Coordinates of C-alpha atoms in Angstrom, one line a residue:
M1473 CA -0.2 -40.4 -18.0
N1474 CA -3.4 -38.6 -18.8
V1475 CA -2.3 -35.1 -17.5
S1476 CA -5.2 -32.0 -17.8
A1477 CA -4.9 -29.0 -15.5
G1478 CA -6.6 -25.7 -14.6
D1479 CA -4.8 -22.2 -14.0
A1480 CA -3.0 -21.4 -10.3
G1481 CA -5.2 -23.1 -7.9
A1482 CA -7.3 -24.7 -9.5
S1483 CA -7.7 -28.8 -9.7
W1484 CA -6.1 -31.0 -12.1
T1485 CA -6.4 -34.3 -13.7
V1486 CA -3.8 -37.2 -13.1
D1487 CA -4.7 -40.6 -14.7
G1488 CA -9.0 -39.9 -13.6
M1489 CA -7.9 -38.9 -10.2
R1490 CA -8.6 -35.2 -8.7
L1491 CA -6.0 -32.9 -7.0
R1492 CA -6.0 -29.6 -5.7
R1493 CA -2.4 -29.2 -6.2
L1494 CA 0.6 -31.1 -7.4
P1495 CA 1.3 -34.3 -5.9
D1496 CA 4.8 -34.6 -4.0
L1497 CA 7.2 -37.2 -5.3
S1498 CA 9.8 -38.6 -3.0
D1499 CA 12.8 -37.4 -4.8
A1500 CA 11.2 -34.9 -7.8
G1501 CA 10.0 -31.6 -8.1
A1502 CA 7.6 -30.6 -10.3
Y1503 CA 5.9 -27.5 -12.0
V1504 CA 3.0 -26.5 -14.3
V1505 CA 4.0 -23.8 -17.1
D1506 CA 1.6 -22.4 -19.5
D1507 CA 2.0 -22.2 -23.5
R1508 CA 3.9 -18.4 -22.5
G1509 CA 6.6 -20.7 -20.0
Q1510 CA 4.8 -18.9 -17.1
I1511 CA 4.6 -21.6 -13.9
V1512 CA 1.1 -21.8 -13.1
E1513 CA 1.7 -24.4 -10.7
V1514 CA 4.2 -25.7 -8.3
S1515 CA 4.6 -28.5 -6.0
A1516 CA 5.8 -28.5 -2.3
Q1517 CA 8.9 -30.8 -3.5
A1518 CA 9.5 -28.3 -6.5
E1519 CA 9.4 -25.6 -3.6
L1520 CA 11.7 -27.3 -1.2
L1521 CA 14.5 -28.6 -4.1
L1522 CA 14.5 -25.0 -5.6
G1523 CA 14.9 -22.9 -2.5
R1524 CA 11.9 -20.7 -3.5
P1525 CA 8.2 -20.0 -2.2
A1526 CA 5.2 -20.9 -4.5
E1527 CA 4.5 -16.8 -4.0
E1528 CA 8.3 -16.3 -5.6
L1529 CA 7.8 -19.0 -8.5
L1530 CA 3.6 -18.7 -9.8
G1531 CA 3.1 -16.1 -12.5
R1532 CA 7.3 -16.5 -13.5
D1533 CA 8.8 -17.1 -16.6
A1534 CA 10.4 -20.5 -16.0
H1535 CA 13.1 -20.4 -17.9
D1536 CA 14.2 -16.8 -17.1
L1537 CA 13.9 -17.8 -13.6
L1538 CA 15.3 -21.0 -13.1
H1539 CA 17.8 -22.0 -16.4
R1540 CA 21.6 -21.0 -16.2
G1541 CA 24.3 -22.3 -18.0
K1542 CA 26.9 -24.0 -16.4
Y1543 CA 29.3 -21.3 -14.7
G1544 CA 25.7 -19.9 -13.8
E1545 CA 25.5 -17.6 -16.7
P1546 CA 21.7 -16.8 -17.9
L1547 CA 21.4 -19.2 -20.5
P1548 CA 19.9 -17.4 -23.9
R1549 CA 16.4 -19.2 -25.1
S1550 CA 18.1 -20.8 -28.3
R1551 CA 20.2 -22.7 -26.1
C1552 CA 17.1 -24.0 -24.1
T1553 CA 16.2 -27.8 -25.0
M1554 CA 13.3 -28.3 -22.0
R1555 CA 11.2 -25.2 -24.4
Q1556 CA 11.2 -28.1 -27.1
P1557 CA 7.3 -29.5 -26.1
L1558 CA 5.8 -25.5 -25.9
I1559 CA 7.2 -25.3 -29.6
V1560 CA 7.1 -28.0 -31.4
G1561 CA 4.8 -30.6 -29.0
G1562 CA 5.5 -34.1 -28.1
S1563 CA 7.6 -35.2 -24.9
A1564 CA 11.6 -34.4 -23.8
Q1565 CA 14.2 -35.8 -21.4
G1566 CA 18.0 -35.2 -20.1
E1567 CA 20.3 -34.3 -18.0
G1568 CA 23.3 -32.0 -17.0
E1569 CA 20.6 -28.8 -17.0
W1570 CA 21.4 -26.5 -14.1
F1571 CA 18.9 -24.3 -12.1
E1572 CA 19.6 -21.3 -10.3
R1573 CA 18.0 -22.0 -6.7
G1574 CA 16.7 -18.9 -4.4
D1575 CA 20.4 -18.6 -2.1
G1576 CA 22.0 -18.1 -5.5
L1577 CA 23.8 -21.9 -6.0
L1578 CA 23.9 -23.6 -9.1
M1579 CA 21.7 -27.2 -9.1
R1580 CA 22.3 -29.5 -11.4
I1581 CA 19.1 -31.1 -13.0
A1582 CA 17.5 -34.4 -14.8
W1583 CA 14.5 -32.9 -16.0
L1584 CA 10.9 -34.6 -18.1
V1585 CA 9.3 -32.0 -19.8
T1586 CA 5.5 -33.7 -21.4
P1587 CA 2.7 -31.4 -22.6
C1588 CA -0.5 -31.1 -20.4
R1589 CA -3.8 -29.9 -21.2
L1590 CA -5.4 -27.0 -18.9
D1591 CA -8.5 -26.0 -17.9
G1592 CA -10.3 -23.8 -20.4
G1593 CA -8.4 -25.9 -23.6
G1594 CA -5.3 -24.2 -23.1
T1595 CA -2.1 -26.2 -23.5
G1596 CA 1.0 -26.1 -21.4
A1597 CA 3.4 -28.2 -20.1
L1598 CA 4.3 -30.7 -16.6
V1599 CA 8.2 -30.3 -16.1
L1600 CA 9.3 -32.9 -13.8
F1601 CA 13.3 -32.7 -12.1
H1602 CA 15.4 -34.0 -9.8
E1603 CA 19.1 -33.4 -8.5
S1604 CA 21.8 -35.1 -9.9
P1605 CA 24.8 -35.9 -8.4
S1606 CA 26.9 -33.3 -9.7
S1607 CA 27.4 -29.9 -8.1
A1608 CA 28.3 -26.9 -9.3
P1609 CA 31.7 -26.1 -11.7
A1610 CA 34.6 -26.2 -9.3
P1611 CA 36.3 -23.0 -9.4
H1612 CA 39.3 -24.4 -11.7
E1613 CA 36.4 -25.2 -14.5
T1614 CA 35.1 -21.5 -14.0
A1615 CA 38.4 -20.3 -13.9
G1616 CA 38.6 -20.9 -18.2
A1617 CA 34.8 -20.2 -18.8
A1618 CA 35.3 -17.2 -20.5
A1619 CA 38.9 -18.1 -22.1
S1620 CA 37.4 -20.9 -23.6
M1621 CA 33.9 -19.1 -24.9
S1622 CA 33.9 -19.2 -28.8
Q1623 CA 32.7 -16.4 -30.6
L1624 CA 28.9 -17.6 -30.7
D1625 CA 29.0 -17.5 -27.1
R1626 CA 30.4 -14.2 -26.7
L1627 CA 27.3 -13.0 -29.5
A1628 CA 24.7 -15.1 -27.2
L1629 CA 25.9 -13.8 -24.2
L1630 CA 25.8 -9.9 -25.8
A1631 CA 22.3 -10.3 -27.0
E1632 CA 20.8 -12.2 -23.7
T1633 CA 22.3 -9.1 -21.9
T1634 CA 20.0 -6.8 -24.3
T1635 CA 16.9 -8.6 -23.7
T1636 CA 17.9 -8.8 -20.0
L1637 CA 19.0 -5.6 -19.0
T1638 CA 16.3 -3.6 -21.2
A1639 CA 13.7 -5.7 -19.2
S1640 CA 13.4 -3.7 -16.3
L1641 CA 12.1 0.3 -15.9
D1642 CA 14.3 -0.5 -12.0
V1643 CA 18.0 1.1 -11.4
N1644 CA 18.7 -2.1 -8.8
E1645 CA 16.7 -4.5 -10.7
T1646 CA 18.9 -3.8 -13.6
L1647 CA 22.0 -3.5 -11.6
R1648 CA 21.4 -7.2 -10.2
Q1649 CA 20.8 -8.8 -13.8
L1650 CA 24.3 -7.3 -14.5
V1651 CA 25.7 -9.2 -11.6
R1652 CA 24.3 -12.2 -12.4
L1653 CA 25.1 -12.0 -16.2
V1654 CA 29.0 -11.5 -15.9
L1655 CA 29.2 -13.6 -12.4
P1656 CA 31.0 -16.2 -12.7
L1657 CA 31.0 -16.5 -16.8
L1658 CA 33.4 -13.6 -17.2
A1659 CA 35.0 -12.7 -13.5
D1660 CA 34.3 -13.5 -9.8
W1661 CA 33.9 -10.0 -8.8
V1662 CA 32.4 -6.9 -10.3
V1663 CA 32.3 -3.1 -9.6
V1664 CA 29.5 -0.8 -10.8
D1665 CA 29.8 3.1 -9.9
L1666 CA 27.4 5.2 -10.7
L1667 CA 27.4 9.3 -11.8
T1668 CA 24.7 10.8 -9.6
E1669 CA 22.2 13.5 -10.4
E1670 CA 24.1 16.1 -8.5
G1671 CA 27.5 15.4 -10.1
G1672 CA 29.0 12.8 -7.5
V1673 CA 30.0 9.3 -7.5
S1674 CA 28.2 6.2 -6.0
R1675 CA 29.4 3.1 -5.9
A1676 CA 26.6 1.3 -6.2
A1677 CA 27.2 -2.2 -6.5
V1678 CA 30.3 -4.5 -5.4
A1679 CA 29.8 -8.4 -5.9
H1680 CA 31.7 -11.2 -5.4
F1681 CA 30.8 -15.1 -6.7
E1682 CA 32.6 -17.5 -4.2
N1683 CA 32.4 -21.2 -4.0
G1684 CA 29.3 -21.4 -5.8
L1685 CA 27.8 -18.7 -3.3
L1686 CA 27.0 -15.2 -4.9
T1687 CA 27.2 -11.9 -1.9
Y1688 CA 27.4 -8.4 -2.4
R1689 CA 29.5 -6.2 -0.2
D1690 CA 27.6 -3.5 1.1
D1691 CA 30.7 -2.3 3.4
L1692 CA 32.6 -1.6 0.2
E1693 CA 29.4 0.0 -1.3
G1694 CA 28.5 4.0 -0.8
P1695 CA 29.5 7.5 -2.0
M1696 CA 33.0 7.7 -3.8
P1697 CA 35.3 11.0 -4.3
P1698 CA 34.6 13.3 -7.0
V1699 CA 36.1 12.5 -10.6
P1700 CA 39.1 14.7 -10.9
Q1701 CA 39.0 15.6 -14.7
E1702 CA 43.2 15.6 -15.5
S1703 CA 43.6 12.2 -13.5
P1704 CA 45.2 9.2 -16.1
M1705 CA 43.5 6.7 -13.6
P1706 CA 41.7 4.5 -15.0
L1707 CA 39.1 4.6 -13.0
S1708 CA 38.7 8.1 -13.9
R1709 CA 39.3 8.0 -17.0
A1710 CA 36.0 5.5 -17.3
L1711 CA 33.8 8.2 -15.5
R1712 CA 34.6 10.5 -17.9
G1713 CA 33.7 8.4 -20.5
V1714 CA 37.4 7.7 -22.4
T1715 CA 37.8 3.9 -23.4
A1716 CA 38.3 0.7 -21.2
T1717 CA 41.4 -0.4 -19.4
L1718 CA 43.2 -3.5 -18.3
V1719 CA 44.1 -3.0 -14.9
S1720 CA 46.1 -5.1 -12.2
P1721 CA 47.0 -3.8 -8.7
E1722 CA 50.7 -2.5 -10.1
T1723 CA 48.2 0.4 -11.7
Y1724 CA 47.1 1.7 -8.4
Q1725 CA 50.4 1.1 -6.4
G1726 CA 51.6 4.7 -7.1
L1727 CA 51.4 7.8 -5.0
P1728 CA 47.1 8.2 -5.6
D1729 CA 46.8 11.9 -7.4
S1730 CA 42.8 11.8 -6.2
G1731 CA 40.6 10.3 -3.6
I1732 CA 39.3 7.9 -6.3
A1733 CA 42.9 6.6 -6.6
V1734 CA 42.9 6.1 -3.3
A1735 CA 39.5 4.4 -3.0
Q1736 CA 40.7 1.7 -5.6
Q1737 CA 43.9 1.0 -3.6
E1738 CA 41.8 -0.4 -1.1
L1739 CA 39.0 -1.8 -3.4
F1740 CA 42.6 -4.1 -4.5
R1741 CA 43.8 -4.6 -1.1
V1742 CA 40.6 -5.9 0.2
T1743 CA 39.1 -8.2 -2.4
G1744 CA 42.4 -9.4 -3.7
M1745 CA 42.1 -8.9 -7.5
H1746 CA 45.1 -10.1 -10.1
S1747 CA 43.4 -8.4 -13.1
A1748 CA 40.8 -6.7 -13.6
C1749 CA 39.4 -4.5 -16.4
I1750 CA 37.8 -1.1 -16.2
A1751 CA 35.5 0.3 -18.5
P1752 CA 32.8 3.0 -19.1
I1753 CA 28.9 2.9 -18.8
R1754 CA 27.7 5.5 -21.1
G1755 CA 24.6 6.3 -21.9
V1756 CA 22.7 7.5 -24.9
R1757 CA 23.6 11.4 -24.0
E1758 CA 26.0 11.1 -21.3
V1759 CA 28.6 8.4 -19.4
V1760 CA 26.6 6.9 -16.5
G1761 CA 29.5 5.2 -14.5
A1762 CA 31.8 2.6 -14.6
L1763 CA 31.6 -1.3 -14.9
T1764 CA 34.7 -3.2 -13.5
L1765 CA 35.2 -7.0 -13.5
G1766 CA 37.8 -8.5 -11.4
R1767 CA 39.2 -11.6 -10.7
S1768 CA 41.1 -12.6 -7.5
G1769 CA 40.1 -16.8 -7.6
Q1770 CA 40.3 -17.7 -11.3
P1771 CA 43.8 -17.9 -12.1
A1772 CA 44.1 -16.3 -15.6
A1773 CA 44.4 -12.3 -16.2
F1774 CA 41.9 -10.8 -18.1
T1775 CA 43.2 -10.0 -22.0
A1776 CA 42.4 -8.0 -25.2
A1777 CA 40.1 -9.9 -26.4
D1778 CA 38.2 -10.4 -22.6
L1779 CA 38.5 -6.0 -23.2
L1780 CA 36.3 -5.4 -25.9
L1781 CA 34.0 -7.9 -24.3
V1782 CA 33.3 -6.1 -21.4
E1783 CA 33.4 -2.9 -23.4
D1784 CA 30.3 -4.0 -25.3
I1785 CA 28.8 -5.3 -22.3
A1786 CA 29.2 -2.1 -20.3
R1787 CA 27.4 -0.2 -23.4
R1788 CA 24.5 -1.9 -23.0
A1789 CA 24.6 -2.0 -19.9
G1790 CA 24.3 2.4 -19.9
L1791 CA 21.5 2.0 -22.1
A1792 CA 19.2 0.0 -20.1
L1793 CA 20.2 2.0 -16.9
D1794 CA 19.9 5.3 -19.0
N1795 CA 16.3 4.4 -19.8
A1796 CA 16.1 3.6 -15.9
R1797 CA 16.7 6.1 -14.8
L1798 CA 14.7 8.7 -17.2
Y1799 CA 12.1 6.6 -16.6
E1800 CA 12.8 7.2 -12.5
R1801 CA 12.9 11.0 -13.4
Q1802 CA 9.5 11.2 -15.2
R1803 CA 7.9 8.6 -12.6
R1804 CA 9.2 11.1 -9.5
V1805 CA 8.0 13.7 -11.8
A1806 CA 4.3 12.3 -12.0
E1807 CA 4.0 11.6 -8.6
T1808 CA 4.7 15.2 -7.4
M1809 CA 2.2 16.3 -9.6
Q1810 CA -0.3 13.9 -8.8
R1811 CA 0.3 14.8 -4.9
H1812 CA 0.2 18.1 -5.3
L1813 CA -3.2 18.2 -7.4
L1814 CA -4.7 16.3 -3.9
P1815 CA -6.0 18.4 -1.4
Q1816 CA -5.5 18.7 2.4
L1817 CA -7.9 17.3 5.1
P1818 CA -10.0 19.5 6.9
S1819 CA -9.5 19.3 11.2
V1820 CA -12.9 18.2 12.3
P1821 CA -13.7 17.7 16.5
G1822 CA -14.3 14.3 17.3
L1823 CA -13.2 12.8 14.0
E1824 CA -10.1 11.2 13.1
M1825 CA -9.0 10.9 9.6
S1826 CA -6.2 9.8 7.3
A1827 CA -6.1 9.7 3.6
S1828 CA -3.2 7.7 1.7
Y1829 CA -2.0 7.9 -1.7
R1830 CA 0.3 5.2 -4.2
P1831 CA 1.0 5.5 -7.5
A1832 CA 0.9 2.8 -10.0
P1833 CA 3.8 0.3 -9.4
R1834 CA 4.5 0.1 -12.5
A1835 CA 3.8 3.2 -14.6
S1836 CA 5.2 6.9 -14.7
Q1837 CA 2.3 8.6 -16.2
V1838 CA -0.4 10.4 -13.3
G1839 CA -3.6 9.0 -12.1
G1840 CA -7.1 9.7 -11.9
D1841 CA -7.3 8.7 -8.7
W1842 CA -8.8 11.2 -5.9
Y1843 CA -9.8 11.9 -2.2
D1844 CA -11.0 14.4 -1.3
S1845 CA -13.3 16.2 2.7
F1846 CA -14.4 19.2 3.7
V1847 CA -16.6 21.0 5.9
L1848 CA -19.9 21.9 4.5
P1849 CA -21.9 25.4 5.4
D1850 CA -24.4 23.5 7.9
G1851 CA -21.5 22.0 9.8
A1852 CA -21.4 18.7 8.7
T1853 CA -18.3 17.1 6.4
A1854 CA -18.4 15.8 3.1
L1855 CA -16.5 12.8 2.3
V1856 CA -15.3 12.4 -1.5
I1857 CA -13.6 9.3 -3.2
G1858 CA -13.2 9.3 -7.2
D1859 CA -11.7 7.9 -9.8
V1860 CA -11.7 9.4 -13.5
V1861 CA -10.8 7.0 -16.1
G1862 CA -7.4 6.8 -17.9
H1863 CA -3.8 6.5 -16.4
D1864 CA -2.5 10.5 -18.0
L1865 CA -2.3 13.8 -17.8
D1866 CA -5.9 14.0 -19.5
A1867 CA -7.0 11.8 -16.3
A1868 CA -5.1 13.7 -14.1
A1869 CA -6.3 17.1 -15.6
G1870 CA -10.2 15.5 -15.6
M1871 CA -9.7 14.5 -12.1
A1872 CA -8.4 18.6 -11.1
Q1873 CA -11.9 19.6 -13.0
V1874 CA -14.2 17.3 -10.7
C1875 CA -12.8 17.3 -7.7
N1876 CA -13.2 21.2 -8.0
M1877 CA -16.9 21.3 -9.2
L1878 CA -18.0 19.2 -6.8
R1879 CA -16.1 21.0 -4.2
A1880 CA -18.0 24.3 -5.7
Y1881 CA -22.1 22.1 -5.8
A1882 CA -21.7 20.7 -2.2
G1883 CA -21.0 24.2 -1.0
A1884 CA -23.2 26.1 -2.8
G1885 CA -26.3 24.8 -0.4
Q1886 CA -27.7 21.9 1.9
D1887 CA -28.6 19.9 -1.1
P1888 CA -28.8 16.1 -0.3
P1889 CA -25.6 14.3 -1.6
S1890 CA -27.6 12.6 -4.6
V1891 CA -28.9 16.2 -6.0
I1892 CA -25.0 17.2 -5.8
V1893 CA -24.1 14.3 -8.0
D1894 CA -26.6 14.6 -10.3
R1895 CA -25.7 18.1 -11.5
L1896 CA -21.6 16.9 -11.3
D1897 CA -22.9 14.1 -13.9
Q1898 CA -24.6 16.7 -16.0
A1899 CA -21.5 19.3 -15.9
V1900 CA -19.2 16.3 -16.1
A1901 CA -20.8 15.6 -19.7
R1902 CA -20.6 19.3 -21.0
M1903 CA -17.3 19.2 -20.6
A1904 CA -14.9 19.8 -23.9
Q1905 CA -12.8 16.9 -23.1
S1906 CA -14.5 13.7 -22.8
T1907 CA -14.4 12.6 -19.0
M1908 CA -16.0 9.3 -17.4
A1909 CA -15.9 8.8 -13.5
T1910 CA -16.9 7.1 -11.0
A1911 CA -17.2 8.5 -7.1
V1912 CA -18.6 8.3 -4.0
L1913 CA -20.1 11.7 -1.8
A1914 CA -21.0 11.3 1.2
R1915 CA -22.5 13.9 4.2
L1916 CA -21.7 13.0 7.6
E1917 CA -23.3 14.5 10.6
R1918 CA -24.1 14.5 14.0
R1919 CA -27.3 13.1 15.4
Q1920 CA -29.5 14.6 17.8
D1921 CA -28.3 12.1 20.7
G1922 CA -24.8 12.6 20.0
G1923 CA -24.1 9.5 17.1
W1924 CA -23.4 10.1 13.8
R1925 CA -24.9 8.9 10.6
L1926 CA -23.5 8.9 6.8
I1927 CA -25.7 9.8 4.1
W1928 CA -24.2 9.0 0.9
T1929 CA -24.9 8.2 -3.1
N1930 CA -22.3 6.5 -5.6
A1931 CA -22.0 7.1 -8.9
G1932 CA -20.4 3.5 -9.9
H1933 CA -17.4 3.4 -7.6
P1934 CA -16.3 0.5 -5.6
P1935 CA -18.6 0.8 -2.2
P1936 CA -17.1 1.8 1.3
L1937 CA -16.4 -0.3 3.8
L1938 CA -17.6 0.2 7.2
V1939 CA -15.3 -1.8 9.7
E1940 CA -17.1 -1.7 13.6
R1941 CA -14.6 -1.6 16.6
D1942 CA -15.1 -5.4 17.1
G1943 CA -13.9 -6.2 13.5
R1944 CA -17.6 -7.0 11.8
T1945 CA -17.5 -5.0 8.6
R1946 CA -20.1 -4.6 6.1
F1947 CA -19.8 -2.8 2.7
L1948 CA -21.8 -0.2 2.2
E1949 CA -23.3 -1.2 -1.1
E1950 CA -26.8 1.0 -1.2
G1951 CA -27.6 4.1 -3.2
T1952 CA -24.9 2.9 -5.8
D1953 CA -25.9 3.7 -9.6
L1954 CA -24.5 5.0 -12.7
L1955 CA -21.0 6.6 -13.5
L1956 CA -20.8 10.2 -14.0
G1957 CA -20.0 11.4 -17.8
T1958 CA -22.1 8.4 -19.6
G1959 CA -24.7 11.0 -20.4
I1960 CA -27.4 8.8 -20.0
P1961 CA -30.4 10.0 -17.2
T1962 CA -31.0 8.6 -14.0
V1963 CA -32.5 9.2 -11.1
R1964 CA -29.7 9.1 -8.0
I1965 CA -31.0 7.8 -4.7
D1966 CA -29.5 8.4 -1.5
A1967 CA -28.5 5.8 1.2
T1968 CA -28.4 6.5 5.2
T1969 CA -26.8 4.3 7.9
D1970 CA -25.8 5.1 11.7
L1971 CA -22.1 4.9 12.5
P1972 CA -21.1 2.4 15.6
P1973 CA -18.9 4.3 18.0
R1974 CA -15.2 3.6 17.5
S1975 CA -16.4 2.0 13.9
T1976 CA -14.1 2.7 10.7
L1977 CA -15.6 4.1 7.3
V1978 CA -12.8 2.9 4.7
L1979 CA -13.3 4.8 1.2
Y1980 CA -11.1 3.5 -1.4
T1981 CA -10.3 3.3 -5.2
D1982 CA -10.5 0.1 -7.7
G1983 CA -6.8 -0.4 -7.7
L1984 CA -6.9 -1.4 -4.0
I1985 CA -8.9 -4.9 -5.0
E1986 CA -8.8 -5.1 -8.7
S1987 CA -6.9 -7.7 -10.4
P1988 CA -6.4 -9.4 -13.7
T1989 CA -6.2 -13.0 -12.0
R1990 CA -8.6 -12.5 -9.2
T1991 CA -12.5 -11.6 -9.2
L1992 CA -13.6 -9.0 -7.5
D1993 CA -15.6 -10.1 -5.1
E1994 CA -11.9 -12.0 -4.0
G1995 CA -10.6 -8.8 -3.9
M1996 CA -13.6 -7.2 -1.9
S1997 CA -13.3 -10.0 0.2
R1998 CA -9.4 -9.5 1.1
L1999 CA -10.2 -6.0 2.0
S2000 CA -13.0 -7.1 4.4
R2001 CA -10.9 -9.5 5.8
Y2002 CA -7.5 -7.4 6.7
A2003 CA -9.7 -4.5 7.6
A2004 CA -11.5 -6.3 10.3
S2005 CA -7.8 -7.6 11.5
L2006 CA -7.1 -3.6 11.4
A2007 CA -10.0 -2.8 13.4
Q2008 CA -7.9 -1.1 16.5
R2009 CA -5.5 0.2 14.6
P2010 CA -4.7 3.8 14.8
V2011 CA -6.0 5.6 11.6
A2012 CA -3.0 7.5 10.5
S2013 CA -1.2 4.8 10.1
L2014 CA -4.1 2.6 9.0
G2015 CA -4.6 3.2 5.0
D2016 CA -0.9 2.6 4.3
V2017 CA -1.1 -0.9 6.0
L2018 CA -4.1 -1.7 4.5
I2019 CA -2.5 -0.4 0.8
D2020 CA 1.0 -2.8 1.7
Q2021 CA -1.2 -6.3 2.6
V2022 CA -4.4 -6.0 0.1
R2023 CA -3.1 -4.2 -3.1
P2024 CA -2.5 -6.9 -5.6
A2025 CA 0.6 -7.3 -6.6
D2026 CA -0.3 -7.4 -10.7
N2027 CA -2.4 -4.5 -10.5
D2028 CA -0.7 -1.8 -12.2
D2029 CA -3.3 0.8 -11.2
D2030 CA -2.3 4.1 -8.6
V2031 CA -4.8 3.8 -5.1
A2032 CA -6.6 6.8 -3.2
L2033 CA -8.0 5.8 -0.1
L2034 CA -9.8 8.4 3.1
T2035 CA -10.4 6.5 6.5
V2036 CA -12.1 8.0 8.9
R2037 CA -12.6 7.0 12.5
I2038 CA -15.7 7.7 14.7
P2039 CA -15.8 8.8 18.4
D2040 CA -16.8 7.0 21.0
Q2041 CA -20.7 8.1 22.1
P2042 CA -20.6 11.1 24.6

């Protein structure tokens, strides 16, 4: 079979027939990965077998997302036979491997992997798979999993723990990955208690694996009593950073010495755990929390060897959680600083106006996106949207300077937007710190007949979008010239348009429409389509809804957005 392919969404060539998607086979699913192992195309039958929609599969690493060991544990890449064609070429097939479905259940598969060519000269692999008759391992098989682990398997699990947990800087995602690493391989219950920044304790995760299904017991999660400083009980000791301990229900049968001991009595009663390990989760500088692994359905009790393994896993989890917390703390500081740099919008009679700002989804630094609006000396309203190049403190400082200079120049007289922006461009070129920026400056004024007119100039910024009350849209692409700070002389011009009653003006930064995997035209078309569908929506919520619906998932950039609704004709 001769197979060639393009990237996600492109056409494929199979034995001379050109297809828009992978063909659906009666029993087998199919997907294609690129040379990095990321899924770039998937058949509908594969979506059905895996219980996962295409949106959840495309762009994800197939091995990390799907491939599991016999007991549901993440499979180290060193033990993945399905990656062979990507590494050495040629085809390979086999059976007895396990995929994890979207509902958490394991599916035993038979598979075939063969190389294929992607459009543009890249190489990848076509994967065909179908479900084998065998189901997930029986409970008695799982019960012996930890006891039968070889030293090599334990080292592989620890290596996979480090790789998996450090891949995310989100605390909740790190906890989810920790749960999947240890259940059901080492236990059928996992409990994570975390110390809060305020000094309290929160039971952050309680998960149970039973009959092939992983469930979270949110009824057992939530705030916990404070940590007693003198208590000899295992969880209290672990939360103070003392060594790991083997625990049974008998440990907590006596008279409780604290509120935490009462909570532990209830935990053992509700879960039915007959054996458990409790280990401190230590960060770089301090204790982060405690990890409890328990067995209720698995008959074997934890051993001292298991305890050492759990303690090592908890140590690695501590480093990952410490990093994630530090990242979130920095992100909150950066977001707070960014929001304080952004101005308050004026109250203009007749106009409905709203602004939205959303920080980069995976960055902890401040950015250079900003919006602004203020009343000009002659009573007209200035509208501004801009973006200073960069994502760091320099960009934020540059943004503050450019924003303030623009306000000063605009308020000094009654010059048209093009003259003001040209003056700003010359000032930006003279700044000590090299700065480049894009911006739109618009003047919104009333006509003599009571209608509204927009006069604007554009310095290299994405064009504003005008949405009429009936859903018709158009981008205001006139008046566009070079961005600010290039040092290249240019003659800037103004553009003018009358704004229909109840129309909406949307000014935005490029984080709303740009994507590494899509063209700019596609992003603008998506914005236009969604904005048209929201033409009657109240302005107060319009910006946030547009960001939620339009912003590409793979765009790691901040977004600023300014929306203005024109009143009815008097």
